[in-house]
Amino acid sequence: MVDAEGVPYAHTKSLYEALQLLSAADLSERGAARARSFLEQGITFSSSGQEWVFPLDLIPRLIPEQEWEHIEAGVAQRVRALEAFLADVYGDRRVLADGIVPHSLVVTSSNFTRAAAGIRPASGVRVHLAGIDLVRGSDGVMRVLEDNLRVPSGISYVVENREALTRVFPGLFLEQQVQPVANYVATMLDSLRATAPRGVDDPTVVLMTPGVHNSAYFEHAFLARKMGIELVEGRDLVCRDNVLYMRTTSGQRRVDVVYRRIDDDFLDPLQFRGDSMIGCPGLVNAARAGNVTLANAIGNGVADDKLTYTYVPALIRYYLGEEPLLPNVPTFRLDDPDVRADCLARADQLVFKPVDGSGGHGIVIGPQATDEELTEVIGKVTELPRAYVAQEVVLLSTVPSQDGDTLRPRHVDLRPFATNDGERVRVLPGGLTRVALREGSLVVNSSQGGGSKDTWVLTSRPRPLPMDGPLELLPGTLQADAPDPGPPTEQAQQQQQSRGSRC
Amino acid sequence: MLSRAAEALFWIGRYAERAEDTARLLDVHFHQIIVDPNVDEAGTCRVVATVMGLHDEAPPTMRGVLDLLAYDGANPSSIAGSLSAARENARGVREAVSGEIWECLNATHLELPRRVSAARQFGPAPFFSYVRQRAAMYSGYVASTISRDAGYDFLALGRSLERADMTARLLAAAVGTPGRGDEHWITTLRACSAHEAYLRTYQRALEPRLVLEFLLLDRLFPRSVLHALSVGEEALARLEPAAEWNGRFGQTPEARRLIGRVRTDLEFLSPEAIVDGLPQRLQSIQRGVSDVSESVARRYFGSSAVVGWTTEESEWVTT
């Protein structure tokens, strides 16, 4: 928020001045009220049978307009390239034949799904919703940390955080032009509808959840509610003759698009895990028959693979003929013996990540790891080089955050979201800023004590959301009478009555 | 509407109503014990517990009954248990209720432990009053924040059936309370928030037969058994309009037939016969309501049963 001399940057000046006026007590009171309200609204995530409020740091993160336009373009570019890659990998495999990505990488990826081969999704879309994680290093450059093309979560917190902040700091919003986020869920629905199987005019879209015990259940319910669609579990669905139906009080009703928030493995016990009780048998065949759209498509995980990630800049050049707008974090492929030897020699300076992990699981941060952890990861890498990548440690940039009564720098990352309907990629202005609430910590995952921040994309001019055209009002004047005042009040009656008695 | 969601809504309606009515029932009976030294505590407790279906476990003290019927979160017949069950059902179908309804039930649930421990320490009256206020808030949101579609009908149906059942139980408590005088009838009217409405309707001193008439048969008072049954019947009629079941003759859907029979048994009762066989009549109302509930479940919720797949036997298993 401020430069080395303690002077606020131009785009943060207004917020900086407003914060000077807040007392510590004021801030913590607003924070407590906000936390209570989140709890009452049930804006929580579940973890080991308990419901927790995802901590929201009240100090917003500001992104100036120009910088945002760059990020937005970079995210959209990446989504387009990854979409093309997935279509190719599950189709002609041109990218393998041309030697851009090694054939072995794809077939050895644990998230490459043979069941997805031959499924031609409607409108060709496989990535309906993407979450691209970005970090800014000490050099100020925004880099891509990883791609989430399976079931990225967090949009509900973006919307709810904004809702909360507008109530906590109404004045700040009047002073700034902050791009709104609330209607983005409608944009998602718009995209999902646009990818319905051909010939369906008014598609029925549902959101499929593993159920109330899933950690992200709040988000599933939130999105279903905001889209006005049914929130279904596997037991609500039934497939007959490769057509998907849901069980309703007036019989079975056909379903055209499934926005599924269930991992591939649990989606369809006929195709994947036979012991899964939360999926719907026959779903994959219904998708293969072209009768239902699965969003996101099955098998997208191959593009999330951290080894694939190292090829994404090349994929952008290959499919789009463009230079990547957002660079990757420097990453080493450990299947190369020389690179591996070099990385293992300085293991204590690098980050090791499992290629198929998510949610921060299994990551070893060299400088912070114990000797045992380092020995263990070196052993694993030596044994199975394909399973890990190594990255330079990015010292995440910090933004001011609440720490008791004061503001302290805390490390953050950013997850912008993008929807894709096959024609357009539309990016949510801002995204989920996750913050490591513990001092010095680089871990922002909610499962490991991270919190979030409202992310403000500032704009110099009001800009409509991607989907909304301007609403033309008919010319004319707006005039109305004041609301009916009703019968005379008691006071007026008293006056009249007392006057009456005098006469 | 999803069968699973319909079932959850039906039970939200039942549980919310049950919590409210149980609070009323306990409130007035225990108030009676406190204000009137002649009231037999053990006898009253036994009656209250019995009409709530707890014949054996009922402790003979006010405190014991309160633990069981007000504070025990594990018992779905208790106030705390009903409120938590309503909230749990709403959590599973958050997309089908309004945000206001959800937040009302959720906040109530979160506040409960604090209210329960305060009630144990300082007495139950503020607890009952809290429950009734939250129930009124919930009803207000149901009335004003959701569309009158099938979801609303299932909520309304659940609430009506529960209300008919609970009013019958309240009357059973009055009939069964030992050493009864007119006080018990006032207690019962107040348990139904019906005392003032009764006085306005009849404009005369309290007569047990008129109290019965009012709480069983009044067409205009929302907590009378007849009114509750009629509202439930209307909800069922909207869920399955005559046009869909060849409404000209025969083939009436089972739930409507059952609820109609309970209603008409009451509706065409002669005023003189109202006192005859009253305990049996109240019991048969409760049985009737339970039959309707089961029939609704068969007709609308049955298909949401858990379906599993077993690889060994390669066949569908429905549990």
mmCIF file of N, CA, C and O in Angstrom, chain B residues 135-213:
data_model
loop_
_atom_site.group_PDB
_atom_site.id
_atom_site.type_symbol
_atom_site.label_atom_id
_atom_site.label_comp_id
_atom_site.label_asym_id
_atom_site.label_seq_id
_atom_site.Cartn_x
_atom_site.Cartn_y
_atom_site.Cartn_z
ATOM 1 N N ALA B 135 -39.743 -18.297 16.083
ATOM 2 C CA ALA B 135 -40.717 -19.003 15.259
ATOM 3 C C ALA B 135 -41.580 -18.006 14.491
ATOM 4 O O ALA B 135 -41.889 -18.207 13.314
ATOM 5 N N ALA B 136 -41.929 -16.905 15.159
ATOM 6 C CA ALA B 136 -42.740 -15.897 14.477
ATOM 7 C C ALA B 136 -41.940 -15.266 13.334
ATOM 8 O O ALA B 136 -42.462 -15.014 12.245
ATOM 9 N N MET B 137 -40.662 -15.057 13.576
ATOM 10 C CA MET B 137 -39.800 -14.494 12.544
ATOM 11 C C MET B 137 -39.712 -15.456 11.350
ATOM 12 O O MET B 137 -39.854 -15.057 10.189
ATOM 13 N N TYR B 138 -39.516 -16.723 11.690
ATOM 14 C CA TYR B 138 -39.460 -17.740 10.641
ATOM 15 C C TYR B 138 -40.754 -17.738 9.820
ATOM 16 O O TYR B 138 -40.727 -17.710 8.594
ATOM 17 N N SER B 139 -41.900 -17.742 10.523
ATOM 18 C CA SER B 139 -43.184 -17.757 9.801
ATOM 19 C C SER B 139 -43.336 -16.527 8.925
ATOM 20 O O SER B 139 -43.856 -16.607 7.816
ATOM 21 N N GLY B 140 -42.868 -15.407 9.446
ATOM 22 C CA GLY B 140 -42.964 -14.183 8.662
ATOM 23 C C GLY B 140 -42.159 -14.285 7.375
ATOM 24 O O GLY B 140 -42.635 -13.888 6.303
ATOM 25 N N TYR B 141 -40.972 -14.869 7.479
ATOM 26 C CA TYR B 141 -40.155 -15.033 6.272
ATOM 27 C C TYR B 141 -40.785 -16.034 5.319
ATOM 28 O O TYR B 141 -40.741 -15.861 4.100
ATOM 29 N N VAL B 142 -41.375 -17.096 5.870
ATOM 30 C CA VAL B 142 -42.041 -18.062 4.996
ATOM 31 C C VAL B 142 -43.184 -17.365 4.260
ATOM 32 O O VAL B 142 -43.409 -17.565 3.069
ATOM 33 N N ALA B 143 -43.890 -16.492 5.002
ATOM 34 C CA ALA B 143 -45.043 -15.836 4.384
ATOM 35 C C ALA B 143 -44.616 -14.834 3.320
ATOM 36 O O ALA B 143 -45.340 -14.610 2.352
ATOM 37 N N SER B 144 -43.423 -14.252 3.484
ATOM 38 C CA SER B 144 -43.143 -13.098 2.620
ATOM 39 C C SER B 144 -41.908 -13.225 1.747
ATOM 40 O O SER B 144 -41.631 -12.332 0.966
ATOM 41 N N THR B 145 -41.149 -14.313 1.858
ATOM 42 C CA THR B 145 -39.912 -14.327 1.056
ATOM 43 C C THR B 145 -39.783 -15.498 0.091
ATOM 44 O O THR B 145 -38.747 -15.623 -0.553
ATOM 45 N N ILE B 146 -40.770 -16.367 0.004
ATOM 46 C CA ILE B 146 -40.602 -17.423 -1.001
ATOM 47 C C ILE B 146 -41.820 -17.517 -1.912
ATOM 48 O O ILE B 146 -42.935 -17.177 -1.527
ATOM 49 N N SER B 147 -41.582 -17.995 -3.108
ATOM 50 C CA SER B 147 -42.644 -18.103 -4.093
ATOM 51 C C SER B 147 -43.663 -19.148 -3.659
ATOM 52 O O SER B 147 -43.327 -20.117 -2.999
ATOM 53 N N ARG B 148 -44.877 -18.939 -4.090
ATOM 54 C CA ARG B 148 -45.929 -19.904 -3.771
ATOM 55 C C ARG B 148 -45.889 -21.063 -4.767
ATOM 56 O O ARG B 148 -46.818 -21.298 -5.521
ATOM 57 N N ASP B 149 -44.770 -21.757 -4.760
ATOM 58 C CA ASP B 149 -44.647 -22.905 -5.659
ATOM 59 C C ASP B 149 -44.702 -24.184 -4.828
ATOM 60 O O ASP B 149 -45.087 -24.156 -3.654
ATOM 61 N N ALA B 150 -44.299 -25.286 -5.415
ATOM 62 C CA ALA B 150 -44.396 -26.564 -4.705
ATOM 63 C C ALA B 150 -43.604 -26.521 -3.406
ATOM 64 O O ALA B 150 -44.009 -27.100 -2.400
ATOM 65 N N GLY B 151 -42.473 -25.806 -3.410
ATOM 66 C CA GLY B 151 -41.657 -25.732 -2.200
ATOM 67 C C GLY B 151 -42.449 -25.145 -1.047
ATOM 68 O O GLY B 151 -42.442 -25.662 0.077
ATOM 69 N N TYR B 152 -43.146 -24.074 -1.329
ATOM 70 C CA TYR B 152 -43.978 -23.456 -0.300
ATOM 71 C C TYR B 152 -45.051 -24.437 0.163
ATOM 72 O O TYR B 152 -45.340 -24.542 1.357
ATOM 73 N N ASP B 153 -45.639 -25.139 -0.778
ATOM 74 C CA ASP B 153 -46.716 -26.072 -0.413
ATOM 75 C C ASP B 153 -46.213 -27.170 0.515
ATOM 76 O O ASP B 153 -46.917 -27.570 1.435
ATOM 77 N N PHE B 154 -45.002 -27.644 0.279
ATOM 78 C CA PHE B 154 -44.480 -28.681 1.173
ATOM 79 C C PHE B 154 -44.195 -28.115 2.566
ATOM 80 O O PHE B 154 -44.453 -28.771 3.567
ATOM 81 N N LEU B 155 -43.665 -26.890 2.603
ATOM 82 C CA LEU B 155 -43.467 -26.248 3.906
ATOM 83 C C LEU B 155 -44.803 -26.100 4.634
ATOM 84 O O LEU B 155 -44.938 -26.418 5.812
ATOM 85 N N ALA B 156 -45.797 -25.596 3.901
ATOM 86 C CA ALA B 156 -47.107 -25.327 4.493
ATOM 87 C C ALA B 156 -47.778 -26.626 4.932
ATOM 88 O O ALA B 156 -48.412 -26.693 5.987
ATOM 89 N N LEU B 157 -47.617 -27.644 4.107
ATOM 90 C CA LEU B 157 -48.214 -28.937 4.431
ATOM 91 C C LEU B 157 -47.610 -29.479 5.728
ATOM 92 O O LEU B 157 -48.331 -29.915 6.633
ATOM 93 N N GLY B 158 -46.287 -29.431 5.826
ATOM 94 C CA GLY B 158 -45.625 -29.910 7.034
ATOM 95 C C GLY B 158 -46.092 -29.135 8.255
ATOM 96 O O GLY B 158 -46.411 -29.706 9.293
ATOM 97 N N ARG B 159 -46.153 -27.831 8.098
ATOM 98 C CA ARG B 159 -46.554 -27.008 9.229
ATOM 99 C C ARG B 159 -48.002 -27.310 9.642
ATOM 100 O O ARG B 159 -48.315 -27.429 10.824
ATOM 101 N N SER B 160 -48.886 -27.443 8.667
ATOM 102 C CA SER B 160 -50.300 -27.675 8.982
ATOM 103 C C SER B 160 -50.508 -29.005 9.684
ATOM 104 O O SER B 160 -51.260 -29.098 10.653
ATOM 105 N N LEU B 161 -49.847 -30.031 9.166
ATOM 106 C CA LEU B 161 -50.024 -31.344 9.788
ATOM 107 C C LEU B 161 -49.516 -31.315 11.221
ATOM 108 O O LEU B 161 -50.158 -31.822 12.142
ATOM 109 N N GLU B 162 -48.346 -30.685 11.405
ATOM 110 C CA GLU B 162 -47.783 -30.613 12.747
ATOM 111 C C GLU B 162 -48.702 -29.809 13.667
ATOM 112 O O GLU B 162 -48.915 -30.158 14.827
ATOM 113 N N ARG B 163 -49.269 -28.743 13.127
ATOM 114 C CA ARG B 163 -50.103 -27.884 13.957
ATOM 115 C C ARG B 163 -51.382 -28.616 14.379
ATOM 116 O O ARG B 163 -51.792 -28.547 15.545
ATOM 117 N N ALA B 164 -51.998 -29.321 13.442
ATOM 118 C CA ALA B 164 -53.200 -30.086 13.780
ATOM 119 C C ALA B 164 -52.858 -31.099 14.862
ATOM 120 O O ALA B 164 -53.586 -31.255 15.860
ATOM 121 N N ASP B 165 -51.739 -31.769 14.674
ATOM 122 C CA ASP B 165 -51.295 -32.766 15.634
ATOM 123 C C ASP B 165 -51.036 -32.134 17.001
ATOM 124 O O ASP B 165 -51.478 -32.647 18.034
ATOM 125 N N MET B 166 -50.332 -31.010 17.011
ATOM 126 C CA MET B 166 -49.956 -30.397 18.288
ATOM 127 C C MET B 166 -51.160 -29.807 19.002
ATOM 128 O O MET B 166 -51.249 -29.856 20.234
ATOM 129 N N THR B 167 -52.088 -29.211 18.262
ATOM 130 C CA THR B 167 -53.282 -28.683 18.929
ATOM 131 C C THR B 167 -54.071 -29.825 19.557
ATOM 132 O O THR B 167 -54.586 -29.711 20.677
ATOM 133 N N ALA B 168 -54.129 -30.939 18.856
ATOM 134 C CA ALA B 168 -54.793 -32.108 19.440
ATOM 135 C C ALA B 168 -54.071 -32.547 20.708
ATOM 136 O O ALA B 168 -54.711 -32.899 21.707
ATOM 137 N N ARG B 169 -52.760 -32.493 20.698
ATOM 138 C CA ARG B 169 -52.011 -32.887 21.895
ATOM 139 C C ARG B 169 -52.252 -31.907 23.045
ATOM 140 O O ARG B 169 -52.364 -32.295 24.213
ATOM 141 N N LEU B 170 -52.309 -30.620 22.702
ATOM 142 C CA LEU B 170 -52.566 -29.614 23.735
ATOM 143 C C LEU B 170 -53.923 -29.851 24.383
ATOM 144 O O LEU B 170 -54.086 -29.745 25.599
ATOM 145 N N LEU B 171 -54.912 -30.181 23.549
ATOM 146 C CA LEU B 171 -56.242 -30.465 24.091
ATOM 147 C C LEU B 171 -56.206 -31.727 24.938
ATOM 148 O O LEU B 171 -56.826 -31.797 25.996
ATOM 149 N N ALA B 172 -55.470 -32.701 24.495
ATOM 150 C CA ALA B 172 -55.352 -33.937 25.262
ATOM 151 C C ALA B 172 -54.749 -33.650 26.630
ATOM 152 O O ALA B 172 -55.164 -34.236 27.638
ATOM 153 N N ALA B 173 -53.786 -32.724 26.661
ATOM 154 C CA ALA B 173 -53.179 -32.362 27.936
ATOM 155 C C ALA B 173 -54.207 -31.731 28.858
ATOM 156 O O ALA B 173 -54.251 -32.000 30.059
ATOM 157 N N ALA B 174 -55.062 -30.887 28.273
ATOM 158 C CA ALA B 174 -56.088 -30.232 29.086
ATOM 159 C C ALA B 174 -57.070 -31.256 29.636
ATOM 160 O O ALA B 174 -57.446 -31.229 30.807
ATOM 161 N N VAL B 175 -57.475 -32.164 28.772
ATOM 162 C CA VAL B 175 -58.455 -33.167 29.183
ATOM 163 C C VAL B 175 -57.857 -34.076 30.252
ATOM 164 O O VAL B 175 -58.547 -34.502 31.182
ATOM 165 N N GLY B 176 -56.588 -34.331 30.148
ATOM 166 C CA GLY B 176 -55.976 -35.311 31.036
ATOM 167 C C GLY B 176 -55.411 -34.739 32.329
ATOM 168 O O GLY B 176 -55.034 -35.493 33.210
ATOM 169 N N THR B 177 -55.325 -33.412 32.428
ATOM 170 C CA THR B 177 -54.694 -32.837 33.617
ATOM 171 C C THR B 177 -55.536 -33.088 34.860
ATOM 172 O O THR B 177 -56.736 -32.836 34.841
ATOM 173 N N PRO B 178 -54.898 -33.574 35.921
ATOM 174 C CA PRO B 178 -55.646 -33.889 37.132
ATOM 175 C C PRO B 178 -56.121 -32.627 37.855
ATOM 176 O O PRO B 178 -55.543 -31.559 37.685
ATOM 177 N N GLY B 179 -57.191 -32.772 38.638
ATOM 178 C CA GLY B 179 -57.714 -31.686 39.478
ATOM 179 C C GLY B 179 -58.093 -30.468 38.663
ATOM 180 O O GLY B 179 -57.776 -29.344 39.015
ATOM 181 N N ARG B 180 -58.768 -30.701 37.540
ATOM 182 C CA ARG B 180 -58.951 -29.584 36.619
ATOM 183 C C ARG B 180 -60.080 -28.639 37.042
ATOM 184 O O ARG B 180 -61.106 -29.055 37.546
ATOM 185 N N GLY B 181 -59.822 -27.390 36.826
ATOM 186 C CA GLY B 181 -60.868 -26.387 36.941
ATOM 187 C C GLY B 181 -60.827 -25.590 35.665
ATOM 188 O O GLY B 181 -60.202 -26.013 34.698
ATOM 189 N N ASP B 182 -61.450 -24.438 35.655
ATOM 190 C CA ASP B 182 -61.440 -23.632 34.438
ATOM 191 C C ASP B 182 -60.031 -23.176 34.065
ATOM 192 O O ASP B 182 -59.748 -22.901 32.908
ATOM 193 N N GLU B 183 -59.164 -23.098 35.095
ATOM 194 C CA GLU B 183 -57.799 -22.657 34.839
ATOM 195 C C GLU B 183 -57.139 -23.439 33.709
ATOM 196 O O GLU B 183 -56.404 -22.892 32.904
ATOM 197 N N HIS B 184 -57.419 -24.715 33.674
ATOM 198 C CA HIS B 184 -56.771 -25.539 32.657
ATOM 199 C C HIS B 184 -57.189 -25.159 31.260
ATOM 200 O O HIS B 184 -56.420 -25.266 30.318
ATOM 201 N N TRP B 185 -58.431 -24.745 31.147
ATOM 202 C CA TRP B 185 -58.892 -24.368 29.809
ATOM 203 C C TRP B 185 -58.291 -23.047 29.388
ATOM 204 O O TRP B 185 -57.953 -22.850 28.230
ATOM 205 N N ILE B 186 -58.137 -22.155 30.356
ATOM 206 C CA ILE B 186 -57.443 -20.900 30.025
ATOM 207 C C ILE B 186 -56.005 -21.208 29.611
ATOM 208 O O ILE B 186 -55.499 -20.689 28.615
ATOM 209 N N THR B 187 -55.387 -22.101 30.379
ATOM 210 C CA THR B 187 -54.022 -22.516 30.050
ATOM 211 C C THR B 187 -53.940 -23.027 28.616
ATOM 212 O O THR B 187 -53.051 -22.668 27.843
ATOM 213 N N THR B 188 -54.884 -23.883 28.275
ATOM 214 C CA THR B 188 -54.875 -24.454 26.934
ATOM 215 C C THR B 188 -55.075 -23.384 25.867
ATOM 216 O O THR B 188 -54.385 -23.368 24.841
ATOM 217 N N LEU B 189 -56.021 -22.491 26.119
ATOM 218 C CA LEU B 189 -56.231 -21.410 25.152
ATOM 219 C C LEU B 189 -54.959 -20.589 24.989
ATOM 220 O O LEU B 189 -54.573 -20.251 23.878
ATOM 221 N N ARG B 190 -54.320 -20.305 26.107
ATOM 222 C CA ARG B 190 -53.118 -19.493 26.023
ATOM 223 C C ARG B 190 -51.999 -20.260 25.321
ATOM 224 O O ARG B 190 -51.192 -19.665 24.590
ATOM 225 N N ALA B 191 -51.955 -21.547 25.517
ATOM 226 C CA ALA B 191 -50.937 -22.343 24.829
ATOM 227 C C ALA B 191 -51.106 -22.241 23.324
ATOM 228 O O ALA B 191 -50.154 -22.405 22.562
ATOM 229 N N CYS B 192 -52.323 -21.985 22.884
ATOM 230 C CA CYS B 192 -52.576 -21.835 21.445
ATOM 231 C C CYS B 192 -52.632 -20.372 21.045
ATOM 232 O O CYS B 192 -53.064 -20.063 19.930
ATOM 233 N N SER B 193 -52.210 -19.482 21.936
ATOM 234 C CA SER B 193 -52.353 -18.048 21.680
ATOM 235 C C SER B 193 -53.791 -17.725 21.291
ATOM 236 O O SER B 193 -54.044 -16.898 20.422
ATOM 237 N N ALA B 194 -54.739 -18.410 21.917
ATOM 238 C CA ALA B 194 -56.125 -18.327 21.473
ATOM 239 C C ALA B 194 -57.037 -17.669 22.499
ATOM 240 O O ALA B 194 -58.236 -17.540 22.257
ATOM 241 N N HIS B 195 -56.509 -17.248 23.631
ATOM 242 C CA HIS B 195 -57.385 -16.755 24.682
ATOM 243 C C HIS B 195 -58.159 -15.519 24.246
ATOM 244 O O HIS B 195 -59.384 -15.437 24.354
ATOM 245 N N GLU B 196 -57.407 -14.560 23.695
ATOM 246 C CA GLU B 196 -58.067 -13.325 23.280
ATOM 247 C C GLU B 196 -58.997 -13.567 22.107
ATOM 248 O O GLU B 196 -60.099 -13.014 22.047
ATOM 249 N N ALA B 197 -58.559 -14.400 21.180
ATOM 250 C CA ALA B 197 -59.412 -14.693 20.026
ATOM 251 C C ALA B 197 -60.699 -15.378 20.482
ATOM 252 O O ALA B 197 -61.796 -15.098 19.972
ATOM 253 N N TYR B 198 -60.580 -16.245 21.459
ATOM 254 C CA TYR B 198 -61.760 -16.927 22.017
ATOM 255 C C TYR B 198 -62.728 -15.908 22.617
ATOM 256 O O TYR B 198 -63.931 -15.931 22.340
ATOM 257 N N LEU B 199 -62.188 -14.995 23.429
ATOM 258 C CA LEU B 199 -63.048 -14.012 24.087
ATOM 259 C C LEU B 199 -63.745 -13.122 23.064
ATOM 260 O O LEU B 199 -64.933 -12.827 23.181
ATOM 261 N N ARG B 200 -63.022 -12.740 22.049
ATOM 262 C CA ARG B 200 -63.635 -11.902 21.012
ATOM 263 C C ARG B 200 -64.704 -12.665 20.253
ATOM 264 O O ARG B 200 -65.692 -12.099 19.807
ATOM 265 N N THR B 201 -64.471 -13.956 20.073
ATOM 266 C CA THR B 201 -65.428 -14.743 19.291
ATOM 267 C C THR B 201 -66.730 -14.979 20.068
ATOM 268 O O THR B 201 -67.822 -14.812 19.540
ATOM 269 N N TYR B 202 -66.589 -15.375 21.331
ATOM 270 C CA TYR B 202 -67.795 -15.775 22.070
ATOM 271 C C TYR B 202 -68.325 -14.667 22.979
ATOM 272 O O TYR B 202 -69.496 -14.686 23.346
ATOM 273 N N GLN B 203 -67.483 -13.772 23.369
ATOM 274 C CA GLN B 203 -67.879 -12.654 24.232
ATOM 275 C C GLN B 203 -68.663 -13.120 25.451
ATOM 276 O O GLN B 203 -69.716 -12.587 25.763
ATOM 277 N N ARG B 204 -68.148 -14.164 26.055
ATOM 278 C CA ARG B 204 -68.771 -14.618 27.304
ATOM 279 C C ARG B 204 -67.734 -15.401 28.103
ATOM 280 O O ARG B 204 -66.658 -15.692 27.580
ATOM 281 N N ALA B 205 -68.114 -15.719 29.324
ATOM 282 C CA ALA B 205 -67.162 -16.400 30.188
ATOM 283 C C ALA B 205 -66.799 -17.759 29.622
ATOM 284 O O ALA B 205 -67.475 -18.292 28.737
ATOM 285 N N LEU B 206 -65.739 -18.280 30.159
ATOM 286 C CA LEU B 206 -65.178 -19.488 29.605
ATOM 287 C C LEU B 206 -66.048 -20.713 29.850
ATOM 288 O O LEU B 206 -66.508 -20.947 30.965
ATOM 289 N N GLU B 207 -66.303 -21.463 28.783
ATOM 290 C CA GLU B 207 -67.023 -22.727 28.925
ATOM 291 C C GLU B 207 -66.194 -23.801 28.241
ATOM 292 O O GLU B 207 -65.838 -23.655 27.082
ATOM 293 N N PRO B 208 -65.906 -24.887 28.954
ATOM 294 C CA PRO B 208 -65.053 -25.923 28.380
ATOM 295 C C PRO B 208 -65.538 -26.377 26.999
ATOM 296 O O PRO B 208 -64.733 -26.565 26.083
ATOM 297 N N ARG B 209 -66.869 -26.517 26.829
ATOM 298 C CA ARG B 209 -67.348 -27.015 25.547
ATOM 299 C C ARG B 209 -67.013 -26.035 24.420
ATOM 300 O O ARG B 209 -66.675 -26.427 23.305
ATOM 301 N N LEU B 210 -67.129 -24.725 24.749
ATOM 302 C CA LEU B 210 -66.832 -23.715 23.737
ATOM 303 C C LEU B 210 -65.331 -23.675 23.430
ATOM 304 O O LEU B 210 -64.938 -23.452 22.286
ATOM 305 N N VAL B 211 -64.516 -23.903 24.463
ATOM 306 C CA VAL B 211 -63.071 -23.952 24.218
ATOM 307 C C VAL B 211 -62.752 -25.078 23.243
ATOM 308 O O VAL B 211 -62.018 -24.909 22.262
ATOM 309 N N LEU B 212 -63.378 -26.221 23.518
ATOM 310 C CA LEU B 212 -63.168 -27.364 22.620
ATOM 311 C C LEU B 212 -63.633 -27.037 21.214
ATOM 312 O O LEU B 212 -62.943 -27.308 20.228
ATOM 313 N N GLU B 213 -64.814 -26.464 21.141
ATOM 314 C CA GLU B 213 -65.368 -26.111 19.843
ATOM 315 C C GLU B 213 -64.407 -25.177 19.105
ATOM 316 O O GLU B 213 -64.111 -25.360 17.922
#
